[in-house]
Short mmCIF file of C-alpha atoms in Angstrom, two decimals:
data_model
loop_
_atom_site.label_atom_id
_atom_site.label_comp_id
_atom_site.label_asym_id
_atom_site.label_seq_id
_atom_site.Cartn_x
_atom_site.Cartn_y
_atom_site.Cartn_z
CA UNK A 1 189.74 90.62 -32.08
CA UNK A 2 188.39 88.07 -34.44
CA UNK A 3 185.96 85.55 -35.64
CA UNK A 4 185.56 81.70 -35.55
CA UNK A 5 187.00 78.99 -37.52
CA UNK A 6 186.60 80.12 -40.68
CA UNK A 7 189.79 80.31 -42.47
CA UNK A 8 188.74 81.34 -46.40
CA UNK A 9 189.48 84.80 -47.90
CA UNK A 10 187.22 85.49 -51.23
CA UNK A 11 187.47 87.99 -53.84
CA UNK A 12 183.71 89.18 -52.87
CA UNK A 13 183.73 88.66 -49.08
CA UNK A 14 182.62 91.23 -46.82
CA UNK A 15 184.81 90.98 -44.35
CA UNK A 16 187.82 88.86 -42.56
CA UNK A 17 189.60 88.29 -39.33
CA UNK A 18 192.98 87.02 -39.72
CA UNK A 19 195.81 86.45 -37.21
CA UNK A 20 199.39 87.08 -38.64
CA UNK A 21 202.65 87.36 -36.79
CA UNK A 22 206.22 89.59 -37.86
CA UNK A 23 208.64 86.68 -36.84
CA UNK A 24 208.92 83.65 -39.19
CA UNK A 25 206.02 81.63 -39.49
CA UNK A 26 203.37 80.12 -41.94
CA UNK A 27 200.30 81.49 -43.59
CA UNK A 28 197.78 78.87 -42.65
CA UNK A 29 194.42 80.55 -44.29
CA UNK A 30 192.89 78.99 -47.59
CA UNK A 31 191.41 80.60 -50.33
CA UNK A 32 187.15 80.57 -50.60
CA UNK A 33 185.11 82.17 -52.94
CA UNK A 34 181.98 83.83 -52.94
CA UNK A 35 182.00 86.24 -56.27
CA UNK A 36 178.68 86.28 -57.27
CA UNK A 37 176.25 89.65 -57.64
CA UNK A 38 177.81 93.15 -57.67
CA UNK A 39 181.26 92.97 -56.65
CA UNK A 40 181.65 96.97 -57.08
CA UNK A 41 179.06 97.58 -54.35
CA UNK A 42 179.72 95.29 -51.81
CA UNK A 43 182.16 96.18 -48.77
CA UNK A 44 184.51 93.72 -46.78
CA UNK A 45 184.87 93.89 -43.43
CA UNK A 46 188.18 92.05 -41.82
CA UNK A 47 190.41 91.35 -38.68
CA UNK A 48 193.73 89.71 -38.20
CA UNK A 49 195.93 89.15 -35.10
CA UNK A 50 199.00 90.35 -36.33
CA UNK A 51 202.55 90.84 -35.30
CA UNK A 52 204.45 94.45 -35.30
CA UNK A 53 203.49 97.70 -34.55
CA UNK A 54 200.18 99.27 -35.29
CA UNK A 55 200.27 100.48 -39.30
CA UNK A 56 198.31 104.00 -39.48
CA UNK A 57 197.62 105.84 -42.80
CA UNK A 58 194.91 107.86 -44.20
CA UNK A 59 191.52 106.27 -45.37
CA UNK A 60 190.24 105.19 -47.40
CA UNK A 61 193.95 103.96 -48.34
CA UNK A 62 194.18 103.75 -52.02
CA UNK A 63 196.22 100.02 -52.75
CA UNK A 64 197.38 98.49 -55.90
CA UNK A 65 197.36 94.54 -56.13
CA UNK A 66 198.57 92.63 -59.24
CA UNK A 67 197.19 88.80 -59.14
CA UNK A 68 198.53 87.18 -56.37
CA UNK A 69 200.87 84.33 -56.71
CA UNK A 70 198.46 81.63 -55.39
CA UNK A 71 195.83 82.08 -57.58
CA UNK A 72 198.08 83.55 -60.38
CA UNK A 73 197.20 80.05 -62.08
CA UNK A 74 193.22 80.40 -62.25
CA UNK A 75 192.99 84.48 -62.96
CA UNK A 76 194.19 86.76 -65.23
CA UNK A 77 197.40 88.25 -64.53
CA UNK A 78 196.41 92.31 -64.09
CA UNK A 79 196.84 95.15 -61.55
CA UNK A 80 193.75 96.01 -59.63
CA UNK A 81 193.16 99.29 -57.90
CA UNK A 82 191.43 98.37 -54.33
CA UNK A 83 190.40 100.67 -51.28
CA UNK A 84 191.37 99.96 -47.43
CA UNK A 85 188.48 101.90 -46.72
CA UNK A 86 189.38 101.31 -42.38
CA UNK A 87 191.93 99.83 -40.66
CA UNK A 88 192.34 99.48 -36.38
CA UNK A 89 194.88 97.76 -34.92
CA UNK A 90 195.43 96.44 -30.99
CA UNK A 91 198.98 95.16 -29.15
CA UNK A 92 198.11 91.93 -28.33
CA UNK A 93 202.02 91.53 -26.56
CA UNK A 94 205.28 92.43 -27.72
CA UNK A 95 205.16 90.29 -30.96
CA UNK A 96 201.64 90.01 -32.00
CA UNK A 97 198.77 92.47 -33.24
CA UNK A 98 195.36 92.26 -34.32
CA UNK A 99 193.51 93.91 -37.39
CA UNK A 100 190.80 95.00 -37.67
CA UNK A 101 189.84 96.07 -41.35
CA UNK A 102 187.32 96.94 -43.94
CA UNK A 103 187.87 96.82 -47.68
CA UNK A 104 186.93 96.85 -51.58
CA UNK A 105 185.14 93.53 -52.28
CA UNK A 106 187.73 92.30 -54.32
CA UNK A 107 190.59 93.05 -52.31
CA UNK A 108 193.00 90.25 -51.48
CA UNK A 109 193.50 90.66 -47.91
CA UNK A 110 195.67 87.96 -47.10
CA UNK A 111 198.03 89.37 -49.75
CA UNK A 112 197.45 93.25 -48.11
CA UNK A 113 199.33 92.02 -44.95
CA UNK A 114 202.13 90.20 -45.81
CA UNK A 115 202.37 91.74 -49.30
CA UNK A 116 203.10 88.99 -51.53
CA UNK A 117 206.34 89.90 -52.42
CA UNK A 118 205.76 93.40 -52.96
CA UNK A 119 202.56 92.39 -55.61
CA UNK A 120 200.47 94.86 -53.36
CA UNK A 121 201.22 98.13 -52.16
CA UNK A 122 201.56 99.38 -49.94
CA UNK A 123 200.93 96.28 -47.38
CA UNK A 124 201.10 96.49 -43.81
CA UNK A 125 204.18 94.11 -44.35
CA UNK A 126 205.89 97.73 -45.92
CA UNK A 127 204.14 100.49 -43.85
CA UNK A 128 205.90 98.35 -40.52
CA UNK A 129 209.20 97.98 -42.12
CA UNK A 130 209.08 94.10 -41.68
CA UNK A 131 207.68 90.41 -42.26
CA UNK A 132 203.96 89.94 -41.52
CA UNK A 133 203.01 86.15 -41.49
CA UNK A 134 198.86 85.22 -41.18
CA UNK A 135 198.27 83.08 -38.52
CA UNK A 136 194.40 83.41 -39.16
CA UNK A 137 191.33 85.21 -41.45
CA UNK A 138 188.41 85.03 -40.67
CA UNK A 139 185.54 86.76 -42.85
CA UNK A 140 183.01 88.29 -40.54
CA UNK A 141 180.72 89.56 -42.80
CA UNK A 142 179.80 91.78 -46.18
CA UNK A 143 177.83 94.68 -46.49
CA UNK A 144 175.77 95.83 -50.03
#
């Protein structure tokens, strides 16, 4: 599961593929942008090879984010309510997993796996009891 080379997650994206692992590791993705037109009615679309087991919930998963730490220094520092509006995930071996997701424009998604230091919640990092590292995101697409 998962797109190309792209390795940007923007506030207004539609969607993302991202591969992150549970054992110690970097995250490697950079932030993009692309926050033009209606933010409120555009959708984002995402995937991540992940490590852990598969997170489940109810959806659309309601998900608080306060202004994450990397771009603390460019935005206002607020809490922002955001949707997980779908989220699959697939065993890809006994340490790694892949996302598949769909959210909010305007939801930090690099920041919903790993958590950012408990700045959003839930994460996936807290619904698997443990450390979720990005390997990669990919955005692969937005719907208005």
């Amino acid at each position: 599961i998962g797109g190309g080379g792209g390795e940007g997650e923007g506030e207004g994206n539609g969607g993302d593929a991202a591969v992150a692992k549970k054992e110690e590791g970097a995250t490697t993705a950079e932030e993009g942008s692309d926050n033009g037109g209606n933010e409120e009615a555009k959708k984002k679309r995402s995937s991540s090879s992940s490590t852990s087991p598969s997170p489940s919930s109810r959806y659309p998963l309601p998900i608080s984010q306060s202004t994450p730490l990397r771009v603390l220094h460019r935005r206002s520092s607020a809490v922002r309510a955001r949707r997980v509006l779908s989220l699959s995930a697939v065993r890809l071996d006994s340490s790694w997993f892949a996302l598949r997701l769909s959210t909010e424009a305007g939801t930090y998604v690099k920041e919903f796996c790993h958590g950012d230091l408990g700045r959003t919640s839930p994460s996936v990092a807290s619904m698997i009891g443990g450390r979720v590292d990005i390997v990669r995101l990919d955005c692969e697409g937005i719907a208005v």
